[in-house]
Amino acid sequence: MADMPEFESEMHRTAVAQLDQVAERLHLDHETHIRLRYPRRALVVSIPVRMDDGRTEVFMGYRVHHNTALGPTKGGLRYDADVNMGEVTALAMLMTWKCSLMGLPYGGAKGGVRCTPRGMSKRELESLTRRYTAEIMLFIGPDLDIPAPDLGTDEQTMAWMMDTYSMTQGRSVPGVVTGKPILVGGSAGRREATGRGIVYVLYQAAHSLGEELKGKKVVIQGFGNVGGVAARMLWRDGAVIQGISDFQGGVWNSQGLDIRALDEHVKEAGTVAGFPGADAISNHDLLEQPCDILVPAATGSQIREDNADRIRAKIIVEGANGPTTPEADAILRTHGVLVIPDVLANAGGVVVSYFEWVQGLQFFFWKESEIIARLQEIMTRAFTRVWNVSKKENVDLRTAALMEGVRRVADAHQIRGLYP
Ligand code: NAD
């Protein structure tokens, strides 16, 4: 975007272009539309860390609040070698639409640190996390902005963030992050929430198509939090998981992988690669195998103009954020592939994060069965709403989901007016 050089990146261009299209469909007034194109505020920090070998390395970190019309901001923290300001800003915008679509009282935010967590020791990661938290201290808080785990971060990262924030306040503040370990204020069912949400959305999609998930052939890219939970649940429910991959490679068995045995293998080997009883397959080839359901649950831009033509899945459920580029989306549409978009499909994580935040503010915790029932209800309702809009407006599910998400935020802006 020539008018936003600070955020120049492919992902940001895509996010803004998507907003522009939806704004036109919704006939948004110009003032509201242009306000939504910009993040509310963005912070860049440098993070010096003493590494184990005695050197000091400096990492770049970001935290972006895209929109606060519906409430405090919410969004994950990502540790990855590709993190940049444009990507974080685009992801923050997606979070705004996601929270709005799911009916949560939040605006969207995102954070990131450019680093390679796999190559760092636990002590180095702790130092990085604590210093990053200190640098963004004024940007976060239980009624301001509430981070959560994302790619490359986990419960431990959130515990360090919560502890660092709490130390500066002189009291425990569990509500400052979500996705914490249960012992220090986390919620039952948070770890599984995103994967679970994907499966609930798939159930509803199958129901809308008059089909069932049992026996469906499934391929999953990424065997981390999201891909792993989705794989286990779908496997238990009778789907045939033919292929799974992680950053080191993939495994394939057309009769179906034994996910429990695969879990045992990953515990030992640290990767799915080399799993006995399956053939090796590259990440590249994995995506192009014929299947009923493809779940990209790793990183962004995996389905692009140069491979979309060869994708032979009937349904794509976006576990990852932004796994499909707009060019690929157009190709998939002409091939009749049903794409269930990220803002809907992977929203289970932020929904249970919301439950965790509410529980933390009240110091009153719910049973896992309550969490699961409420999550299923919210996911199913959101899918049905998006499905109905897509039929009524004759648009794909991504456009329908964004229309629903953007509309609520735009309405909130109109009601609140423009300060001063
Ligand atoms: P994770 O770090 O737990 O797991 C990521 C998995 O992807 C790992 O198995 C890793 O080996 C694999 N991977 C990484 N790069 C890859 C590549 N180039 N090719 C193939 N596999 C690769 O992360 P996660 O929490 O499972 O997140 C995965 C995706 O889901 C991200 O895009 C994230 O933004 C999105 N997401 C996560 C949550 C959540 O609650 N964790 C919520 C919404 C969206």
Tab-separated table of C-alpha atoms and ligand atoms in Angstrom:
chain	number	residue	atom	x	y	z
A	1	MET	CA	0.000	0.000	0.000
A	2	ALA	CA	1.607	3.200	-1.119
A	3	ASP	CA	-0.250	5.044	1.633
A	4	MET	CA	0.971	2.682	4.371
A	5	PRO	CA	4.682	2.049	3.702
A	6	GLU	CA	5.201	1.180	7.387
A	7	PHE	CA	3.272	-2.043	6.916
A	8	GLU	CA	4.459	-2.999	3.429
A	9	SER	CA	4.125	-6.776	3.051
A	10	GLU	CA	2.196	-9.194	0.890
A	11	MET	CA	0.024	-10.300	3.784
A	12	HIS	CA	-0.920	-6.720	4.669
A	13	ARG	CA	-1.739	-5.875	1.069
A	14	THR	CA	-4.011	-8.930	0.994
A	15	ALA	CA	-5.739	-8.044	4.279
A	16	VAL	CA	-6.445	-4.475	3.130
A	17	ALA	CA	-7.615	-5.630	-0.311
A	18	GLN	CA	-10.040	-8.062	1.359
A	19	LEU	CA	-11.386	-5.273	3.561
A	20	ASP	CA	-11.812	-2.991	0.532
A	21	GLN	CA	-13.871	-5.630	-1.295
A	22	VAL	CA	-16.063	-6.300	1.700
A	23	ALA	CA	-16.525	-2.571	2.374
A	24	GLU	CA	-17.840	-2.187	-1.143
A	25	ARG	CA	-20.274	-5.097	-0.750
A	26	LEU	CA	-21.492	-3.704	2.572
A	27	HIS	CA	-21.767	-0.170	1.113
A	28	LEU	CA	-19.705	1.108	4.062
A	29	ASP	CA	-19.452	4.881	4.276
A	30	HIS	CA	-16.039	6.239	3.317
A	31	GLU	CA	-15.099	7.502	6.787
A	32	THR	CA	-15.691	4.172	8.510
A	33	HIS	CA	-13.998	2.283	5.691
A	34	ILE	CA	-10.764	4.273	5.822
A	35	ARG	CA	-10.626	4.100	9.614
A	36	LEU	CA	-10.760	0.292	9.418
A	37	ARG	CA	-7.839	0.143	6.966
A	38	TYR	CA	-5.367	1.480	9.557
A	39	PRO	CA	-4.221	-0.076	12.816
A	40	ARG	CA	-5.106	1.989	15.871
A	41	ARG	CA	-1.530	1.815	17.188
A	42	ALA	CA	1.627	-0.171	16.526
A	43	LEU	CA	4.723	-0.612	18.657
A	44	VAL	CA	8.199	-1.692	17.531
A	45	VAL	CA	10.684	-2.798	20.177
A	46	SER	CA	14.220	-4.144	20.209
A	47	ILE	CA	14.889	-7.002	22.595
A	48	PRO	CA	18.486	-7.566	23.701
A	49	VAL	CA	19.030	-11.089	25.030
A	50	ARG	CA	22.134	-12.587	26.619
A	51	MET	CA	22.572	-15.889	24.779
A	52	ASP	CA	23.959	-19.057	26.377
A	53	ASP	CA	27.370	-18.543	24.761
A	54	GLY	CA	27.727	-15.118	26.420
A	55	ARG	CA	26.961	-13.032	23.300
A	56	THR	CA	24.179	-10.439	23.345
A	57	GLU	CA	21.765	-10.749	20.461
A	58	VAL	CA	19.120	-8.160	19.619
A	59	PHE	CA	15.719	-9.311	18.303
A	60	MET	CA	12.955	-7.189	16.793
A	61	GLY	CA	9.501	-7.378	18.361
A	62	TYR	CA	6.106	-5.921	17.486
A	63	ARG	CA	2.672	-5.474	19.032
A	64	VAL	CA	-0.157	-4.007	16.987
A	65	HIS	CA	-3.658	-3.026	18.138
A	66	HIS	CA	-5.803	-2.919	15.056
A	67	ASN	CA	-9.165	-1.832	16.425
A	68	THR	CA	-10.780	-1.133	19.788
A	69	ALA	CA	-14.365	-0.285	18.794
A	70	LEU	CA	-15.796	-3.449	20.391
A	71	GLY	CA	-13.531	-3.662	23.437
A	72	PRO	CA	-9.961	-4.342	24.562
A	73	THR	CA	-7.771	-6.023	21.977
A	74	LYS	CA	-6.980	-9.709	21.804
A	75	GLY	CA	-4.513	-11.651	19.697
A	76	GLY	CA	-1.664	-14.132	19.678
A	77	LEU	CA	2.078	-13.725	20.022
A	78	ARG	CA	4.179	-15.339	17.323
A	79	TYR	CA	7.862	-16.334	17.421
A	80	ASP	CA	9.036	-16.976	13.888
A	81	ALA	CA	11.893	-16.121	11.535
A	82	ASP	CA	9.501	-14.427	9.070
A	83	VAL	CA	7.823	-12.045	11.539
A	84	ASN	CA	7.674	-8.438	10.333
A	85	MET	CA	5.554	-5.365	10.988
A	86	GLY	CA	3.362	-5.877	7.914
A	87	GLU	CA	2.556	-9.480	8.784
A	88	VAL	CA	1.755	-8.658	12.412
A	89	THR	CA	-0.471	-5.753	11.329
A	90	ALA	CA	-2.358	-7.939	8.850
A	91	LEU	CA	-2.853	-10.629	11.492
A	92	ALA	CA	-4.115	-8.000	13.948
A	93	MET	CA	-6.697	-6.913	11.374
A	94	LEU	CA	-7.798	-10.526	10.880
A	95	MET	CA	-8.215	-10.804	14.646
A	96	THR	CA	-10.575	-7.808	14.613
A	97	TRP	CA	-12.856	-9.535	12.111
A	98	LYS	CA	-12.533	-12.880	13.904
A	99	CYS	CA	-13.485	-11.550	17.350
A	100	SER	CA	-16.339	-9.587	15.843
A	101	LEU	CA	-17.621	-12.558	13.821
A	102	MET	CA	-17.621	-14.760	16.931
A	103	GLY	CA	-19.540	-12.116	18.912
A	104	LEU	CA	-16.718	-11.484	21.422
A	105	PRO	CA	-16.302	-8.100	23.168
A	106	TYR	CA	-12.810	-7.606	21.730
A	107	GLY	CA	-10.919	-5.757	19.056
A	108	GLY	CA	-8.001	-7.374	17.239
A	109	ALA	CA	-4.284	-7.332	18.068
A	110	LYS	CA	-1.218	-9.379	17.275
A	111	GLY	CA	2.372	-9.583	18.457
A	112	GLY	CA	5.509	-11.132	17.110
A	113	VAL	CA	9.227	-11.497	17.614
A	114	ARG	CA	11.532	-12.261	14.693
A	115	CYS	CA	13.513	-15.255	15.968
A	116	THR	CA	13.938	-18.992	15.445
A	117	PRO	CA	12.590	-20.529	18.662
A	118	ARG	CA	13.594	-24.053	17.661
A	119	GLY	CA	17.238	-22.960	17.719
A	120	MET	CA	17.049	-21.349	21.188
A	121	SER	CA	17.420	-22.834	24.667
A	122	LYS	CA	14.634	-22.594	27.242
A	123	ARG	CA	16.633	-20.020	29.205
A	124	GLU	CA	17.150	-17.870	26.103
A	125	LEU	CA	13.432	-18.067	25.304
A	126	GLU	CA	12.539	-17.066	28.845
A	127	SER	CA	14.870	-14.039	28.706
A	128	LEU	CA	13.462	-13.063	25.309
A	129	THR	CA	9.869	-13.370	26.539
A	130	ARG	CA	10.422	-11.439	29.757
A	131	ARG	CA	12.263	-8.590	28.042
A	132	TYR	CA	9.678	-8.416	25.252
A	133	THR	CA	6.917	-8.271	27.891
A	134	ALA	CA	8.740	-5.486	29.721
A	135	GLU	CA	9.124	-3.522	26.467
A	136	ILE	CA	5.406	-3.761	25.605
A	137	MET	CA	4.236	-3.361	29.228
A	138	LEU	CA	2.292	-0.145	28.585
A	139	PHE	CA	0.550	-1.778	25.632
A	140	ILE	CA	-0.945	-4.775	27.467
A	141	GLY	CA	-3.282	-5.339	30.415
A	142	PRO	CA	-6.464	-7.242	31.252
A	143	ASP	CA	-8.697	-4.397	30.055
A	144	LEU	CA	-6.302	-3.102	27.375
A	145	ASP	CA	-4.768	-5.895	25.287
A	146	ILE	CA	-4.576	-9.583	26.148
A	147	PRO	CA	-1.959	-11.723	24.318
A	148	ALA	CA	-2.259	-15.494	23.758
A	149	PRO	CA	-0.094	-18.235	22.207
A	150	ASP	CA	0.388	-18.551	18.466
A	151	LEU	CA	2.991	-20.061	16.157
A	152	GLY	CA	6.176	-20.834	18.099
A	153	THR	CA	4.802	-19.840	21.532
A	154	ASP	CA	2.935	-21.926	24.095
A	155	GLU	CA	1.582	-22.126	27.664
A	156	GLN	CA	5.049	-21.660	29.107
A	157	THR	CA	5.525	-18.438	27.137
A	158	MET	CA	2.226	-17.140	28.524
A	159	ALA	CA	3.213	-18.102	32.096
A	160	TRP	CA	6.452	-16.078	31.740
A	161	MET	CA	4.521	-13.101	30.328
A	162	MET	CA	1.951	-13.260	33.116
A	163	ASP	CA	4.677	-13.513	35.748
A	164	THR	CA	6.671	-10.595	34.318
A	165	TYR	CA	3.582	-8.371	34.113
A	166	SER	CA	2.454	-9.420	37.611
A	167	MET	CA	5.877	-8.655	39.119
A	168	THR	CA	5.701	-5.061	37.923
A	169	GLN	CA	2.198	-4.690	39.384
A	170	GLY	CA	3.067	-6.286	42.721
A	171	ARG	CA	0.140	-8.731	42.464
A	172	SER	CA	-0.931	-11.651	40.293
A	173	VAL	CA	-2.796	-10.523	37.195
A	174	PRO	CA	-3.966	-13.712	35.456
A	175	GLY	CA	-6.226	-11.782	33.059
A	176	VAL	CA	-3.289	-10.183	31.215
A	177	VAL	CA	-2.768	-13.226	28.962
A	178	THR	CA	-4.745	-16.315	27.994
A	179	GLY	CA	-3.526	-19.770	27.078
A	180	LYS	CA	-1.740	-20.076	30.441
A	181	PRO	CA	-1.117	-23.385	32.235
A	182	ILE	CA	-4.217	-24.348	34.273
A	183	LEU	CA	-2.274	-24.187	37.555
A	184	VAL	CA	-1.710	-20.433	37.186
A	185	GLY	CA	-5.171	-19.433	35.977
A	186	GLY	CA	-5.491	-21.149	32.610
A	187	SER	CA	-8.768	-22.611	31.437
A	188	ALA	CA	-9.685	-26.234	30.996
A	189	GLY	CA	-9.965	-26.932	27.289
A	190	ARG	CA	-7.916	-23.933	26.082
A	191	ARG	CA	-5.056	-25.987	24.677
A	192	GLU	CA	-7.423	-28.092	22.578
A	193	ALA	CA	-9.781	-25.237	21.653
A	194	THR	CA	-8.575	-24.316	18.160
A	195	GLY	CA	-8.336	-27.904	16.934
A	196	ARG	CA	-11.687	-28.702	18.518
A	197	GLY	CA	-13.280	-25.652	16.893
A	198	ILE	CA	-12.058	-26.843	13.495
A	199	VAL	CA	-13.767	-30.181	14.016
A	200	TYR	CA	-17.058	-28.569	15.164
A	201	VAL	CA	-17.067	-26.367	12.087
A	202	LEU	CA	-16.386	-29.411	9.925
A	203	TYR	CA	-19.289	-31.269	11.523
A	204	GLN	CA	-21.595	-28.408	10.702
A	205	ALA	CA	-20.233	-28.158	7.153
A	206	ALA	CA	-20.817	-31.876	6.620
A	207	HIS	CA	-24.313	-31.498	8.064
A	208	SER	CA	-25.069	-28.585	5.691
A	209	LEU	CA	-23.857	-30.703	2.775
A	210	GLY	CA	-25.912	-33.715	3.915
A	211	GLU	CA	-22.781	-35.788	4.611
A	212	GLU	CA	-20.928	-37.199	7.617
A	213	LEU	CA	-17.276	-37.036	8.661
A	214	LYS	CA	-16.857	-40.739	9.372
A	215	GLY	CA	-14.704	-42.346	6.681
A	216	LYS	CA	-13.680	-39.029	5.116
A	217	LYS	CA	-10.099	-38.901	3.835
A	218	VAL	CA	-8.164	-36.160	5.590
A	219	VAL	CA	-4.746	-34.545	5.025
A	220	ILE	CA	-3.240	-32.231	7.644
A	221	GLN	CA	-0.263	-29.904	7.264
A	222	GLY	CA	1.264	-29.142	10.674
A	223	PHE	CA	1.209	-31.419	13.713
A	224	GLY	CA	1.504	-28.779	16.450
A	225	ASN	CA	-1.216	-27.542	18.739
A	226	VAL	CA	-3.834	-26.969	16.041
A	227	GLY	CA	-3.039	-29.780	13.589
A	228	GLY	CA	-2.331	-32.294	16.359
A	229	VAL	CA	-5.615	-31.781	18.210
A	230	ALA	CA	-7.647	-31.773	14.976
A	231	ALA	CA	-5.905	-34.993	13.870
A	232	ARG	CA	-6.590	-36.799	17.165
A	233	MET	CA	-10.251	-35.784	17.249
A	234	LEU	CA	-10.972	-36.558	13.609
A	235	TRP	CA	-9.189	-39.904	13.950
A	236	ARG	CA	-11.196	-40.798	17.051
A	237	ASP	CA	-14.370	-39.852	15.199
A	238	GLY	CA	-13.617	-42.294	12.383
A	239	ALA	CA	-12.032	-40.089	9.715
A	240	VAL	CA	-9.125	-41.608	7.768
A	241	ILE	CA	-6.047	-39.421	8.301
A	242	GLN	CA	-3.953	-40.267	5.261
A	243	GLY	CA	-1.198	-37.678	5.483
A	244	ILE	CA	0.394	-35.397	8.080
A	245	SER	CA	3.467	-33.205	7.930
A	246	ASP	CA	5.560	-30.864	10.040
A	247	PHE	CA	8.482	-28.595	9.264
A	248	GLN	CA	10.796	-31.603	8.811
A	249	GLY	CA	8.643	-33.458	6.271
A	250	GLY	CA	5.522	-35.568	5.981
A	251	VAL	CA	4.182	-39.115	6.261
A	252	TRP	CA	1.558	-40.822	4.131
A	253	ASN	CA	-0.523	-43.981	4.394
A	254	SER	CA	-3.534	-44.251	2.099
A	255	GLN	CA	-5.164	-46.740	4.540
A	256	GLY	CA	-4.914	-44.160	7.318
A	257	LEU	CA	-2.255	-43.296	9.907
A	258	ASP	CA	-2.527	-44.591	13.468
A	259	ILE	CA	-2.510	-41.228	15.245
A	260	ARG	CA	-1.853	-42.672	18.713
A	261	ALA	CA	1.252	-44.455	17.387
A	262	LEU	CA	2.254	-41.293	15.521
A	263	ASP	CA	2.048	-39.327	18.790
A	264	GLU	CA	4.376	-41.855	20.436
A	265	HIS	CA	6.798	-41.534	17.517
A	266	VAL	CA	6.777	-37.719	17.728
A	267	LYS	CA	7.492	-37.893	21.467
A	268	GLU	CA	10.685	-39.839	20.698
A	269	ALA	CA	11.780	-38.331	17.383
A	270	GLY	CA	10.469	-34.750	17.707
A	271	THR	CA	8.967	-34.974	14.214
A	272	VAL	CA	6.445	-37.042	12.250
A	273	ALA	CA	9.192	-37.805	9.694
A	274	GLY	CA	10.461	-41.366	9.843
A	275	PHE	CA	7.202	-42.777	11.296
A	276	PRO	CA	7.212	-46.547	10.580
A	277	GLY	CA	4.304	-47.933	8.569
A	278	ALA	CA	4.010	-44.837	6.401
A	279	ASP	CA	5.730	-43.483	3.300
A	280	ALA	CA	7.685	-40.260	3.346
A	281	ILE	CA	6.081	-37.347	1.498
A	282	SER	CA	7.228	-33.771	1.033
A	283	ASN	CA	5.130	-30.894	2.343
A	284	HIS	CA	4.766	-29.780	-1.224
A	285	ASP	CA	3.329	-33.120	-2.459
A	286	LEU	CA	1.203	-33.607	0.634
A	287	LEU	CA	-0.956	-30.599	-0.200
A	288	GLU	CA	-1.652	-31.907	-3.686
A	289	GLN	CA	-2.962	-35.374	-2.816
A	290	PRO	CA	-6.607	-36.138	-3.571
A	291	CYS	CA	-8.645	-36.109	-0.346
A	292	ASP	CA	-12.002	-35.029	1.078
A	293	ILE	CA	-10.636	-32.569	3.629
A	294	LEU	CA	-7.350	-30.660	3.675
A	295	VAL	CA	-6.396	-28.876	6.902
A	296	PRO	CA	-3.491	-26.441	6.484
A	297	ALA	CA	-2.440	-25.936	10.129
A	298	ALA	CA	1.128	-24.666	9.863
A	299	THR	CA	2.060	-21.300	8.359
A	300	GLY	CA	0.665	-18.753	5.917
A	301	SER	CA	0.650	-18.692	2.079
A	302	GLN	CA	0.891	-22.464	1.597
A	303	ILE	CA	-1.776	-22.588	-1.125
A	304	ARG	CA	-0.746	-20.133	-3.801
A	305	GLU	CA	-1.271	-19.301	-7.437
A	306	ASP	CA	1.496	-21.767	-8.387
A	307	ASN	CA	-0.022	-24.838	-6.691
A	308	ALA	CA	-3.743	-24.088	-6.307
A	309	ASP	CA	-4.477	-25.691	-9.672
A	310	ARG	CA	-3.154	-29.007	-8.384
A	311	ILE	CA	-5.050	-29.045	-5.076
A	312	ARG	CA	-7.513	-31.938	-5.195
A	313	ALA	CA	-9.251	-31.586	-1.828
A	314	LYS	CA	-13.025	-31.098	-1.761
A	315	ILE	CA	-12.998	-29.031	1.430
A	316	ILE	CA	-10.177	-26.889	2.839
A	317	VAL	CA	-10.470	-25.904	6.505
A	318	GLU	CA	-7.991	-23.165	7.350
A	319	GLY	CA	-6.452	-24.044	10.702
A	320	ALA	CA	-3.519	-21.703	10.042
A	321	ASN	CA	-3.965	-17.977	9.579
A	322	GLY	CA	-3.788	-16.912	5.945
A	323	PRO	CA	-2.756	-20.268	4.392
A	324	THR	CA	-4.498	-19.423	1.087
A	325	THR	CA	-3.513	-16.419	-1.030
A	326	PRO	CA	-6.294	-14.458	-2.796
A	327	GLU	CA	-5.059	-15.671	-6.211
A	328	ALA	CA	-5.292	-19.270	-5.000
A	329	ASP	CA	-8.729	-18.567	-3.531
A	330	ALA	CA	-9.988	-17.529	-6.959
A	331	ILE	CA	-8.594	-20.693	-8.570
A	332	LEU	CA	-10.076	-22.939	-5.872
A	333	ARG	CA	-13.449	-21.248	-6.360
A	334	THR	CA	-13.481	-22.091	-10.064
A	335	HIS	CA	-12.663	-25.720	-9.143
A	336	GLY	CA	-15.580	-25.836	-6.715
A	337	VAL	CA	-13.429	-26.359	-3.601
A	338	LEU	CA	-15.247	-25.313	-0.425
A	339	VAL	CA	-12.855	-23.148	1.640
A	340	ILE	CA	-13.808	-22.647	5.296
A	341	PRO	CA	-11.827	-19.487	6.092
A	342	ASP	CA	-9.396	-18.923	8.965
A	343	VAL	CA	-11.479	-16.204	10.673
A	344	LEU	CA	-14.186	-18.802	11.205
A	345	ALA	CA	-12.396	-22.167	11.212
A	346	ASN	CA	-9.632	-21.413	13.727
A	347	ALA	CA	-11.652	-19.096	15.993
A	348	GLY	CA	-12.066	-21.780	18.684
A	349	GLY	CA	-8.821	-20.609	20.298
A	350	VAL	CA	-9.941	-17.041	20.834
A	351	VAL	CA	-13.397	-18.168	21.965
A	352	VAL	CA	-11.946	-20.275	24.801
A	353	SER	CA	-9.394	-17.516	25.461
A	354	TYR	CA	-12.408	-15.311	26.084
A	355	PHE	CA	-13.771	-17.927	28.517
A	356	GLU	CA	-10.362	-18.006	30.238
A	357	TRP	CA	-10.274	-14.218	30.527
A	358	VAL	CA	-13.782	-14.109	32.015
A	359	GLN	CA	-12.877	-16.859	34.498
A	360	GLY	CA	-9.638	-15.047	35.407
A	361	LEU	CA	-11.433	-11.737	36.037
A	362	GLN	CA	-13.938	-13.507	38.288
A	363	PHE	CA	-11.491	-15.972	39.890
A	364	PHE	CA	-14.186	-18.567	39.267
A	365	PHE	CA	-13.460	-21.540	37.027
A	366	TRP	CA	-15.776	-23.643	34.903
A	367	LYS	CA	-15.809	-27.383	34.261
A	368	GLU	CA	-14.306	-28.613	30.991
A	369	SER	CA	-17.695	-29.985	29.935
A	370	GLU	CA	-19.181	-26.454	30.183
A	371	ILE	CA	-16.325	-25.025	28.117
A	372	ILE	CA	-16.735	-27.666	25.434
A	373	ALA	CA	-20.519	-27.247	25.243
A	374	ARG	CA	-20.283	-23.440	24.970
A	375	LEU	CA	-17.489	-23.656	22.386
A	376	GLN	CA	-19.463	-26.072	20.243
A	377	GLU	CA	-22.538	-23.866	20.417
A	378	ILE	CA	-20.630	-20.712	19.400
A	379	MET	CA	-18.735	-22.429	16.562
A	380	THR	CA	-21.859	-24.072	15.194
A	381	ARG	CA	-23.868	-20.854	15.350
A	382	ALA	CA	-21.112	-18.863	13.635
A	383	PHE	CA	-20.753	-21.434	10.866
A	384	THR	CA	-24.494	-21.468	10.258
A	385	ARG	CA	-24.635	-17.659	10.132
A	386	VAL	CA	-21.762	-17.513	7.640
A	387	TRP	CA	-23.234	-20.338	5.560
A	388	ASN	CA	-26.586	-18.549	5.380
A	389	VAL	CA	-24.998	-15.208	4.393
A	390	SER	CA	-22.992	-16.969	1.692
A	391	LYS	CA	-26.177	-18.486	0.244
A	392	LYS	CA	-28.184	-15.252	0.531
A	393	GLU	CA	-25.480	-13.005	-0.950
A	394	ASN	CA	-24.161	-15.641	-3.347
A	395	VAL	CA	-20.588	-15.246	-2.130
A	396	ASP	CA	-17.937	-17.671	-0.893
A	397	LEU	CA	-17.592	-18.434	2.816
A	398	ARG	CA	-14.571	-16.133	3.262
A	399	THR	CA	-16.423	-13.130	1.887
A	400	ALA	CA	-19.488	-14.003	3.968
A	401	ALA	CA	-17.409	-14.373	7.157
A	402	LEU	CA	-15.606	-11.077	6.558
A	403	MET	CA	-18.890	-9.329	5.795
A	404	GLU	CA	-20.265	-10.495	9.140
A	405	GLY	CA	-17.066	-9.544	10.982
A	406	VAL	CA	-16.584	-6.133	9.382
A	407	ARG	CA	-20.255	-5.160	9.678
A	408	ARG	CA	-20.294	-5.366	13.499
A	409	VAL	CA	-17.106	-3.320	13.861
A	410	ALA	CA	-18.372	-0.704	11.418
A	411	ASP	CA	-21.658	-0.451	13.330
A	412	ALA	CA	-19.761	-0.007	16.607
A	413	HIS	CA	-17.742	2.846	15.051
A	414	GLN	CA	-20.889	4.561	13.907
A	415	ILE	CA	-22.506	4.275	17.316
A	416	ARG	CA	-19.377	5.520	19.125
A	417	GLY	CA	-18.685	8.363	16.659
A	418	LEU	CA	-15.336	10.038	16.033
A	419	TYR	CA	-13.275	11.448	18.901
A	420	PRO	CA	-12.820	14.370	19.572
B	1	NAD	P1	2.635	-24.862	16.632
B	1	NAD	O1	3.928	-24.159	16.711
B	1	NAD	O2	2.126	-25.614	17.813
B	1	NAD	O3	2.668	-25.936	15.421
B	1	NAD	C1	2.999	-25.608	14.114
B	1	NAD	C2	3.184	-26.900	13.321
B	1	NAD	O4	3.441	-26.574	11.957
B	1	NAD	C3	4.381	-27.739	13.775
B	1	NAD	O5	4.071	-29.120	13.609
B	1	NAD	C4	5.480	-27.328	12.802
B	1	NAD	O6	6.471	-28.330	12.662
B	1	NAD	C5	4.663	-27.177	11.536
B	1	NAD	N1	5.280	-26.329	10.537
B	1	NAD	C6	5.893	-25.139	10.698
B	1	NAD	N2	6.331	-24.667	9.515
B	1	NAD	C7	5.963	-25.585	8.597
B	1	NAD	C8	6.113	-25.681	7.188
B	1	NAD	N3	6.707	-24.713	6.498
B	1	NAD	N4	5.607	-26.767	6.574
B	1	NAD	C9	4.981	-27.746	7.266
B	1	NAD	N5	4.803	-27.710	8.584
B	1	NAD	C10	5.300	-26.650	9.237
B	1	NAD	O7	1.598	-23.770	16.137
B	1	NAD	P2	0.011	-23.814	16.251
B	1	NAD	O8	-0.386	-23.129	17.503
B	1	NAD	O9	-0.476	-25.202	15.972
B	1	NAD	O10	-0.382	-22.842	15.051
B	1	NAD	C11	-0.453	-23.299	13.706
B	1	NAD	C12	-1.194	-22.274	12.882
B	1	NAD	O11	-2.503	-22.091	13.432
B	1	NAD	C13	-0.570	-20.877	12.829
B	1	NAD	O12	-0.780	-20.342	11.547
B	1	NAD	C14	-1.360	-20.093	13.849
B	1	NAD	O13	-1.388	-18.713	13.543
B	1	NAD	C15	-2.731	-20.715	13.672
B	1	NAD	N6	-3.598	-20.554	14.854
B	1	NAD	C16	-3.245	-21.060	16.061
B	1	NAD	C17	-4.116	-20.920	17.143
B	1	NAD	C18	-3.822	-21.520	18.494
B	1	NAD	O14	-4.704	-21.452	19.372
B	1	NAD	N7	-2.672	-22.129	18.713
B	1	NAD	C19	-5.324	-20.231	16.980
B	1	NAD	C20	-5.660	-19.732	15.721
B	1	NAD	C21	-4.783	-19.908	14.661
